[in-house]
Coordinates of C-alpha atoms and ligand atoms in Angstrom, one line a residue:
X1 CA 82.9 32.3 73.5
X2 CA 83.4 29.8 76.9
X3 CA 86.5 29.0 78.7
X4 CA 86.9 27.0 81.2
X5 CA 89.8 26.4 84.4
X6 CA 90.3 23.3 86.1
X7 CA 91.8 23.6 89.4
X8 CA 90.7 27.2 91.7
X9 CA 93.5 28.7 93.7
X10 CA 96.4 30.7 92.5
X11 CA 96.9 29.8 89.0
X12 CA 93.4 29.3 88.2
X13 CA 91.5 31.7 89.5
X14 CA 94.9 34.2 88.0
X15 CA 94.0 33.3 85.2
X16 CA 89.7 33.5 85.3
X17 CA 89.9 37.0 86.6
X18 CA 92.5 38.5 83.9
X19 CA 90.7 36.4 81.2
X20 CA 86.8 38.0 82.7
X21 CA 89.1 41.7 82.6
X22 CA 90.6 41.5 79.3
X23 CA 86.6 40.2 77.5
X24 CA 83.9 40.9 80.0
X25 CA 81.9 38.8 77.5
X26 CA 83.4 35.3 77.5
X27 CA 81.2 32.6 80.0
X28 CA 83.7 31.0 82.4
X29 CA 83.8 28.5 83.9
X30 CA 85.9 27.4 87.0
X31 CA 85.1 24.3 88.2
X32 CA 87.3 23.1 91.6
X33 CA 87.6 20.0 93.1
X34 CA 88.4 21.2 97.0
X35 CA 85.9 23.1 98.8
X36 CA 87.9 26.1 98.9
X37 CA 89.7 27.9 96.2
X38 CA 92.0 30.9 95.8
X39 CA 93.5 30.9 98.8
X40 CA 97.1 31.0 100.1
X41 CA 98.5 28.3 100.6
X42 CA 101.7 29.6 101.1
X43 CA 100.0 31.3 105.1
X44 CA 99.1 27.3 106.4
X45 CA 101.8 27.1 108.4
X46 CA 101.6 30.1 110.5
X47 CA 97.3 29.2 110.1
X48 CA 99.6 25.6 111.9
X49 CA 101.2 27.8 115.1
X50 CA 98.3 29.5 116.0
X51 CA 100.4 33.0 115.0
X52 CA 96.9 33.3 112.5
X53 CA 93.9 32.6 114.9
X54 CA 91.5 32.6 111.5
X55 CA 91.8 30.7 108.5
X56 CA 89.4 32.8 106.5
X57 CA 91.9 35.1 106.1
X58 CA 94.2 33.1 103.9
X59 CA 91.2 33.4 101.3
X60 CA 92.0 35.9 98.6
X61 CA 88.4 35.7 97.5
X62 CA 85.0 33.8 97.9
X63 CA 83.1 32.0 95.4
X64 CA 80.7 34.6 95.0
X65 CA 83.3 37.7 95.3
X66 CA 84.2 36.0 91.5
X67 CA 80.3 35.2 90.6
X68 CA 79.7 39.2 91.5
X69 CA 82.9 39.6 88.5
X70 CA 80.8 37.0 86.2
X71 CA 82.8 34.0 86.9
X72 CA 81.4 30.7 87.4
X73 CA 82.6 28.8 90.0
X74 CA 81.9 24.7 90.9
X75 CA 83.1 24.0 93.5
X76 CA 83.3 20.1 94.9
X77 CA 83.5 18.9 91.1
X78 CA 86.7 17.7 89.2
X79 CA 87.4 16.9 85.9
X80 CA 88.1 13.3 85.5
X81 CA 89.3 13.7 81.6
X82 CA 89.7 15.6 78.6
X83 CA 88.4 15.0 75.0
X84 CA 90.8 17.3 72.9
X85 CA 89.3 16.2 69.6
X86 CA 85.4 16.7 71.4
X87 CA 86.6 19.5 72.8
X88 CA 84.3 19.0 76.2
X89 CA 85.9 17.5 79.8
X90 CA 84.0 15.0 82.2
X91 CA 83.3 16.4 85.3
X92 CA 82.1 14.7 88.4
X93 CA 80.1 16.4 90.7
X94 CA 81.6 15.5 94.5
X95 CA 78.0 16.8 95.7
X96 CA 75.5 15.7 93.6
X97 CA 77.3 11.8 92.9
X98 CA 77.2 12.6 89.4
X99 CA 79.1 12.5 86.3
X100 CA 78.3 15.3 82.8
X101 CA 79.8 16.2 79.7
X102 CA 80.5 19.8 79.8
X103 CA 82.3 21.9 76.2
X104 CA 84.8 24.5 76.1
X105 CA 86.4 26.9 73.1
X106 CA 89.2 27.6 75.0
X107 CA 91.1 25.1 79.1
X108 CA 93.4 26.3 81.7
X109 CA 94.9 23.2 82.9
X110 CA 95.6 24.7 85.8
X111 CA 95.2 21.0 88.8
X112 CA 98.3 22.0 91.0
X113 CA 100.4 19.7 92.5
X114 CA 99.8 17.0 95.5
X115 CA 101.8 16.1 97.8
X116 CA 103.9 12.3 97.4
X117 CA 102.5 9.9 100.0
X118 CA 105.8 7.3 99.7
X119 CA 104.1 3.3 100.3
X120 CA 105.5 2.7 103.4
X121 CA 104.7 -0.2 106.0
X122 CA 102.1 1.5 107.9
X123 CA 101.5 5.6 106.1
X124 CA 97.8 4.8 106.0
X125 CA 97.5 4.4 110.7
X126 CA 95.4 7.9 112.6
X127 CA 97.4 10.9 112.2
X128 CA 99.3 11.2 109.2
X129 CA 99.2 13.9 107.1
X130 CA 100.3 16.5 104.6
X131 CA 99.8 20.1 104.6
X132 CA 98.5 21.4 101.1
X133 CA 95.3 22.3 101.5
X134 CA 93.1 24.6 103.6
X135 CA 91.3 21.0 105.0
X136 CA 94.6 19.8 105.4
X137 CA 95.8 22.7 107.5
X138 CA 92.1 22.9 109.3
X139 CA 93.0 18.9 110.2
X140 CA 95.9 19.3 111.1
X141 CA 95.5 22.6 113.8
X142 CA 92.5 21.0 115.1
X143 CA 94.5 18.0 115.7
X144 CA 97.8 19.6 116.4
X145 CA 96.2 21.8 119.1
X146 CA 94.5 18.4 121.5
X147 CA 97.3 17.2 124.1
X148 CA 97.4 13.4 123.3
X149 CA 99.6 15.3 120.4
X150 CA 103.0 15.8 122.4
X151 CA 105.8 14.5 119.5
X152 CA 105.9 15.3 116.1
X153 CA 107.8 13.8 113.3
X154 CA 108.1 15.9 110.3
X155 CA 109.1 13.1 107.1
X156 CA 111.4 15.6 104.8
X157 CA 113.7 18.5 105.4
X158 CA 112.6 21.0 103.1
X159 CA 110.5 24.5 103.0
X160 CA 107.1 22.7 104.0
X161 CA 108.4 20.2 106.5
X162 CA 111.4 22.9 107.9
X163 CA 108.1 25.0 108.2
X164 CA 106.1 23.0 109.9
X165 CA 108.6 22.3 112.7
X166 CA 108.4 25.8 113.7
X167 CA 105.2 25.2 113.9
X168 CA 104.8 22.2 115.7
X169 CA 107.6 24.0 118.2
X170 CA 105.1 27.4 118.5
X171 CA 102.8 24.6 119.6
X172 CA 104.9 23.7 122.3
X173 CA 105.5 20.2 120.7
X174 CA 108.8 18.4 121.1
X175 CA 109.2 18.7 117.4
X176 CA 112.1 16.1 115.0
X177 CA 112.6 15.8 111.6
X178 CA 113.9 13.5 109.5
X179 CA 115.4 13.9 106.4
X180 CA 117.1 11.2 103.6
X181 CA 119.8 13.7 102.6
X182 CA 122.9 15.2 103.9
X183 CA 121.1 18.3 104.9
X184 CA 117.6 20.0 104.6
X185 CA 115.8 22.5 102.2
X186 CA 118.2 21.7 99.3
X187 CA 117.6 24.5 96.7
X188 CA 120.5 26.3 99.5
X189 CA 124.1 25.1 99.1
X190 CA 125.6 23.8 101.8
X191 CA 126.9 27.1 103.8
X192 CA 124.3 28.1 103.9
X193 CA 122.3 24.9 105.2
X194 CA 124.0 24.6 107.9
X195 CA 123.4 27.6 109.2
X196 CA 119.1 27.0 109.9
X197 CA 120.4 23.5 111.3
X198 CA 122.6 25.3 113.9
X199 CA 119.7 27.2 114.4
X200 CA 116.8 24.4 114.4
X201 CA 118.9 23.1 116.9
X202 CA 119.0 26.2 118.4
X203 CA 115.2 25.8 119.0
X204 CA 115.0 22.4 120.2
X205 CA 115.0 20.4 116.9
X206 CA 116.2 17.9 116.6
X207 CA 117.4 17.3 113.3
X208 CA 117.9 13.4 112.1
X209 CA 119.7 14.2 108.8
X210 CA 120.5 11.0 105.9
X211 CA 118.2 9.3 107.8
X212 CA 115.6 6.8 106.5
X213 CA 112.0 6.0 107.3
X214 CA 111.6 2.2 107.0
X215 CA 107.5 2.6 108.4
X216 CA 105.3 4.1 110.9
X217 CA 104.8 1.6 113.9
X218 CA 100.8 1.5 114.9
X219 CA 97.6 0.1 115.8
X220 CA 94.8 1.9 114.4
X221 CA 97.8 5.5 115.0
X222 CA 101.1 6.5 114.2
X223 CA 102.3 5.0 118.0
X224 CA 106.3 5.2 116.3
X225 CA 108.2 5.8 113.4
X226 CA 110.8 3.2 112.3
X227 CA 114.4 4.2 110.3
X228 CA 117.4 2.1 108.8
X229 CA 119.3 4.2 112.7
X230 CA 116.4 3.7 115.2
X231 CA 112.9 4.3 116.0
X232 CA 111.2 7.2 116.9
X233 CA 107.7 7.6 119.3
X234 CA 104.9 9.5 117.5
X235 CA 101.6 11.3 118.1
X236 CA 101.7 12.6 114.7
X237 CA 103.6 12.6 111.7
X238 CA 104.1 15.9 108.6
X239 CA 105.1 13.7 105.4
X240 CA 106.5 16.7 103.6
X241 CA 108.8 14.3 100.7
X242 CA 108.2 16.8 97.6
X243 CA 104.9 16.9 95.1
X244 CA 104.6 15.2 91.8
X245 CA 101.8 17.5 89.4
X246 CA 98.2 16.6 89.5
X247 CA 97.8 15.7 86.0
X248 CA 97.3 12.4 85.9
X249 CA 93.6 12.8 84.8
X250 CA 95.1 14.2 81.0
X251 CA 96.8 10.4 80.4
X252 CA 95.5 9.2 77.2
X253 CA 94.4 13.4 76.1
X254 CA 96.9 13.8 73.6
X255 CA 98.8 16.4 76.1
X256 CA 101.9 16.6 76.6
X257 CA 103.6 15.6 79.6
X258 CA 107.3 16.1 81.5
X259 CA 108.4 12.9 82.6
X260 CA 106.9 14.2 86.0
X261 CA 103.6 14.7 84.5
X262 CA 104.2 17.7 84.6
X263 CA 102.2 19.7 81.8
X264 CA 104.5 20.6 78.8
X265 CA 103.8 24.3 77.8
X266 CA 105.7 27.0 75.5
X267 CA 106.0 30.6 77.3
X268 CA 102.6 32.1 76.7
X269 CA 101.2 29.1 78.3
X270 CA 100.4 26.7 75.6
X271 CA 100.6 23.4 75.7
X272 CA 101.3 21.3 72.1
X273 CA 97.2 20.8 71.6
X274 CA 95.2 23.7 70.6
X275 CA 93.3 25.8 72.6
X276 CA 94.6 24.3 75.4
X277 CA 96.8 26.2 78.1
X278 CA 98.3 24.6 81.4
X279 CA 99.7 27.1 83.8
X280 CA 101.7 26.7 87.7
X281 CA 102.1 23.8 90.2
X282 CA 100.9 21.2 87.2
X283 CA 103.0 22.6 84.4
X284 CA 106.3 23.1 83.2
X285 CA 108.3 26.7 84.0
X286 CA 110.9 28.7 81.8
X287 CA 113.6 28.9 83.8
X288 CA 115.6 32.2 82.9
X289 CA 119.1 31.0 83.8
X290 CA 119.2 28.1 82.5
X291 CA 117.8 29.0 79.4
X292 CA 114.8 26.0 79.2
X293 CA 111.7 24.4 81.2
X294 CA 111.7 23.6 84.6
X295 CA 109.7 22.1 87.4
X296 CA 109.9 24.4 90.3
X297 CA 106.7 24.1 92.2
X298 CA 105.6 28.1 94.1
X299 CA 103.1 30.2 94.3
X300 CA 105.4 32.9 92.9
X301 CA 105.4 31.3 89.5
X302 CA 101.9 30.0 89.8
X303 CA 100.2 33.4 90.0
X304 CA 101.9 35.1 86.7
X305 CA 101.2 32.4 84.4
X306 CA 97.8 32.6 85.5
X307 CA 97.4 35.5 84.4
X308 CA 100.0 35.2 81.3
X309 CA 97.6 32.1 80.4
X310 CA 93.9 34.3 81.1
X311 CA 95.3 37.2 78.6
X312 CA 96.5 34.8 76.2
X313 CA 93.2 32.6 76.6
X314 CA 91.6 36.3 75.5
X315 CA 94.0 36.5 72.5
X316 CA 97.2 38.5 73.6
X317 CA 100.2 37.4 73.4
X318 CA 102.0 37.6 76.3
X319 CA 104.7 35.9 77.2
X320 CA 106.4 34.7 80.8
X321 CA 109.8 35.5 81.2
X322 CA 111.4 33.6 83.3
X323 CA 111.7 32.0 87.0
X324 CA 114.6 32.6 88.7
X325 CA 113.0 30.8 91.0
X326 CA 113.3 32.8 94.0
X327 CA 111.8 31.8 97.1
X328 CA 112.5 32.4 100.7
X329 CA 111.9 31.3 104.2
X330 CA 111.7 31.9 108.1
X331 CA 113.4 29.0 109.7
X332 CA 112.4 31.3 113.5
X333 CA 114.6 33.8 114.2
X334 CA 116.2 33.3 110.3
X335 CA 115.6 34.6 107.0
X336 CA 116.6 32.6 104.1
X337 CA 115.9 33.6 100.3
X338 CA 117.4 32.6 97.2
X339 CA 117.6 33.3 93.7
X340 CA 119.3 31.6 90.1
X341 CA 120.9 29.2 89.9
X342 CA 122.6 27.0 92.4
X343 CA 126.0 25.9 93.3
X344 CA 125.0 22.3 93.6
X345 CA 123.2 23.0 90.1
X346 CA 125.7 24.8 88.5
X347 CA 128.0 21.7 88.9
X348 CA 124.8 19.6 87.3
X349 CA 125.4 21.5 84.5
X350 CA 128.6 21.0 84.1
X351 CA 128.6 25.9 84.4
X352 CA 132.4 26.9 84.5
X353 CA 131.8 28.9 87.8
X354 CA 133.3 30.7 90.8
X355 CA 132.3 31.1 94.1
X356 CA 132.3 33.7 97.1
X357 CA 130.7 33.3 100.5
X358 CA 131.0 36.4 102.9
X359 CA 130.0 36.9 106.4
X360 CA 128.8 41.4 107.1
X361 CA 126.3 43.2 108.7
X362 CA 122.9 44.0 108.3
X363 CA 123.7 48.0 109.1
X364 CA 126.8 49.3 111.0
X365 CA 128.0 48.8 114.4
X366 CA 127.4 52.4 115.3
X367 CA 123.8 51.9 114.5
X368 CA 121.5 49.6 117.4
X369 CA 120.8 45.8 116.8
X370 CA 122.9 44.8 114.0
X371 CA 123.0 41.6 112.7
X372 CA 124.8 39.3 110.7
X373 CA 123.8 38.7 107.3
X374 CA 126.4 35.5 105.4
X375 CA 125.9 36.2 101.3
X376 CA 126.9 33.2 98.9
X377 CA 126.9 34.0 94.8
X378 CA 127.4 31.6 92.0
X379 CA 129.1 34.1 89.3
X380 CA 129.3 33.5 85.4
X381 CA 133.9 33.0 85.3
X382 CA 135.0 34.5 82.9
X383 CA 131.7 36.9 82.2
X384 CA 131.6 37.4 86.1
X385 CA 127.2 38.0 85.4
X386 CA 126.0 36.8 88.6
X387 CA 124.3 33.0 88.2
X388 CA 122.5 33.3 92.1
X389 CA 122.6 34.6 95.1
X390 CA 121.3 33.3 98.5
X391 CA 121.8 34.2 101.1
X392 CA 121.1 33.8 105.3
X393 CA 120.9 36.7 108.7
X394 CA 118.3 38.1 111.1
X395 CA 117.0 40.6 108.8
X396 CA 116.6 42.2 105.7
X397 CA 117.9 39.5 104.2
X398 CA 114.7 39.1 101.9
X399 CA 115.0 41.7 100.3
X400 CA 118.5 41.7 99.7
X401 CA 118.1 38.5 97.8
X402 CA 115.5 41.1 95.3
X403 CA 118.3 43.4 95.2
X404 CA 120.8 39.7 92.6
X405 CA 116.7 38.3 91.2
X406 CA 116.7 41.7 89.2
X407 CA 120.3 41.3 88.9
X408 CA 120.7 37.7 87.8
X409 CA 117.4 38.7 85.5
X410 CA 119.4 41.3 84.1
X411 CA 122.3 39.5 83.5
X412 CA 124.4 42.0 85.2
X413 CA 127.7 40.9 86.5
X414 CA 128.9 41.2 89.8
X415 CA 131.3 44.4 89.4
X416 CA 128.5 46.3 88.1
X417 CA 126.2 45.2 90.8
X418 CA 129.1 45.7 93.2
X419 CA 129.3 49.6 92.0
X420 CA 125.5 49.8 92.2
X421 CA 123.7 52.8 93.6
X422 CA 121.5 51.3 96.3
X423 CA 120.7 53.0 99.7
X424 CA 123.3 53.7 102.9
X425 CA 122.1 55.4 105.8
X426 CA 123.3 53.8 109.2
X427 CA 119.8 52.2 110.8
X428 CA 119.3 50.2 107.2
X429 CA 122.8 49.7 104.7
X430 CA 125.9 50.2 105.1
X431 CA 127.7 52.5 102.5
X432 CA 129.2 49.5 101.5
X433 CA 125.9 47.1 101.1
X434 CA 126.5 42.9 102.8
X435 CA 125.7 43.4 98.5
X436 CA 128.6 45.1 97.4
X437 CA 130.8 43.3 99.1
X438 CA 129.9 40.0 98.5
X439 CA 129.6 41.4 95.1
X440 CA 133.5 42.8 94.5
X441 CA 135.1 39.4 96.6
X442 CA 134.4 37.2 93.7
X443 CA 137.4 37.5 92.5
Ligands
LIG1 P1 97.3 24.4 93.9 O1 97.5 25.3 94.9 O2 97.8 23.3 93.8 O3 95.8 24.2 93.2 C1 95.7 23.6 92.8 C2 94.0 23.5 92.7 O4 93.0 22.6 91.8 C3 93.6 22.5 93.5 O5 92.5 23.1 95.0 C4 92.8 21.0 93.7 O6 91.8 20.8 94.1 C5 92.0 21.5 91.9 N1 92.8 20.0 91.2 C6 92.8 19.7 91.6 N2 92.9 18.3 90.4 C7 91.5 19.1 90.2 C8 90.8 18.7 89.4 N3 90.4 17.2 88.2 N4 89.4 18.3 89.2 C9 89.2 19.8 88.9 N5 90.1 21.0 90.2 C10 91.2 20.1 90.2 N6 105.0 29.1 97.0 C11 106.0 30.0 97.1 O7 106.0 31.1 96.0 N7 106.2 30.8 98.7 C12 105.8 29.8 99.9 O8 106.2 30.2 100.8 C13 104.7 28.8 100.1 N8 104.2 28.1 100.9 C14 103.6 27.3 100.8 C15 103.5 26.6 101.8 C16 103.0 25.1 102.0 C17 102.1 24.5 103.4 C18 102.1 25.4 100.6 C19 101.2 23.9 100.7 C20 103.0 25.0 99.0 C21 103.6 26.7 99.4 N9 104.1 27.4 98.2 C22 104.6 28.4 97.8 C23 103.7 26.7 96.6 C24 102.7 27.5 96.0 O9 101.5 26.7 97.4 C25 101.9 26.7 95.4 O10 102.5 26.7 94.4 C26 100.9 27.5 94.2 O11 99.2 27.0 95.0 C27 100.5 26.5 93.6 O12 99.4 27.4 92.7 P2 98.0 26.3 91.6 O13 97.0 27.4 91.3 O14 99.2 25.7 90.9 O15 98.0 24.8 92.2

């Protein structure tokens, strides 16, 4: 049995490792286009910021470690075509500049996503970068640490854009974020993003909301960014306007792709083509709250779905229980976290919902260093089932949202969670925790 995995990061290496654990006899071959594999891209902003000075710490396992497990890894090898009828892949060896054909019994597509680069005038100028791969992070950090970089413009106020804004402030740069929408971090609702925006202002980040980048100006390197409202100096631009599935090489293969290019899979990670599996940022994922496939490119899903694909390729029948889109971000002194449906999503799906937004604290006032926590809940009106939760505060936010994730996963109502026996001791929480208070405020 020969199992070929395309892509060697979260989904790909989770699949390869699980495969080899379940079926020790199987031949497992991984083709990875880049120079690195199995690294945590989520750590890149903290490498660029200087909080971590050793990029090797982001590498979970090396090629040699995988080879010791019996997995054959080929770096700088790109799969350029898949021919399911013949069970063949066409591989380009970028080191030897050679093309060759390999065969498979089962195939795993784990090619992830690529950053969207808007086709604006000047976008090819020097010092305009994306942050996706370890190579990107190494290059960005080298650049950031040179004295010539003073003014940094971040285009896009999503997770990566905001993490990079903080990283650049920590590196002593003047930072501007230009976002086309009226607010940042749009998987959160406005009550939460407003508090995050105030924090960014407080920390010296200039936020330009509702403003559209039109061109990049410069001779060889970028010198300024022009928008519909102004022109701003820029020695470095970080483009973070979203990602798209890296599936162009599958066009014409017969493997079904969704409108955005993501591979369509079932909950066992099977594509429409026999013996071909896919998972991670290149594929759709089952959304437990919406009860349908969705595109949520997060490491959380890539690792779990990759592992499931690996087990199933080795003959098991594991089914993904579904994502809630749980995600968190640190914005300077604040933690933000979300799970389930946002109000925007509930509105778009024409749900009959109700919301609450409360301000509470992480623990009682009589224990030192009390900090505020804001929680927003979205509940189904009739059943009072919790559909979504979001929170922001200085401490204890992410773990509280994890409580909501479990509640949403188990279809709990606000009334039930409002009386659930959570831990209480003054250094950690009130006897009525912020979670209880939010649930019991649902009308
Ligand atoms: P990828 O990590 O994109 O890996 C795919 C691999 O496939 C790549 O190495 C690519 O070179 C290779 N490849 C592509 N095409 C081919 C081909 N044709 N042939 C061979 N190889 C190919 N997620 C979270 O949940 N939490 C976070 O805090 C978080 N922070 C992030 C911060 C940053 C800066 C970034 C960039 C991402 C972050 N993510 C986060 C997202 C997370 O990193 C991704 O969801 C995850 O890496 C997806 O894993 P994947 O294996 O599907 O794809």
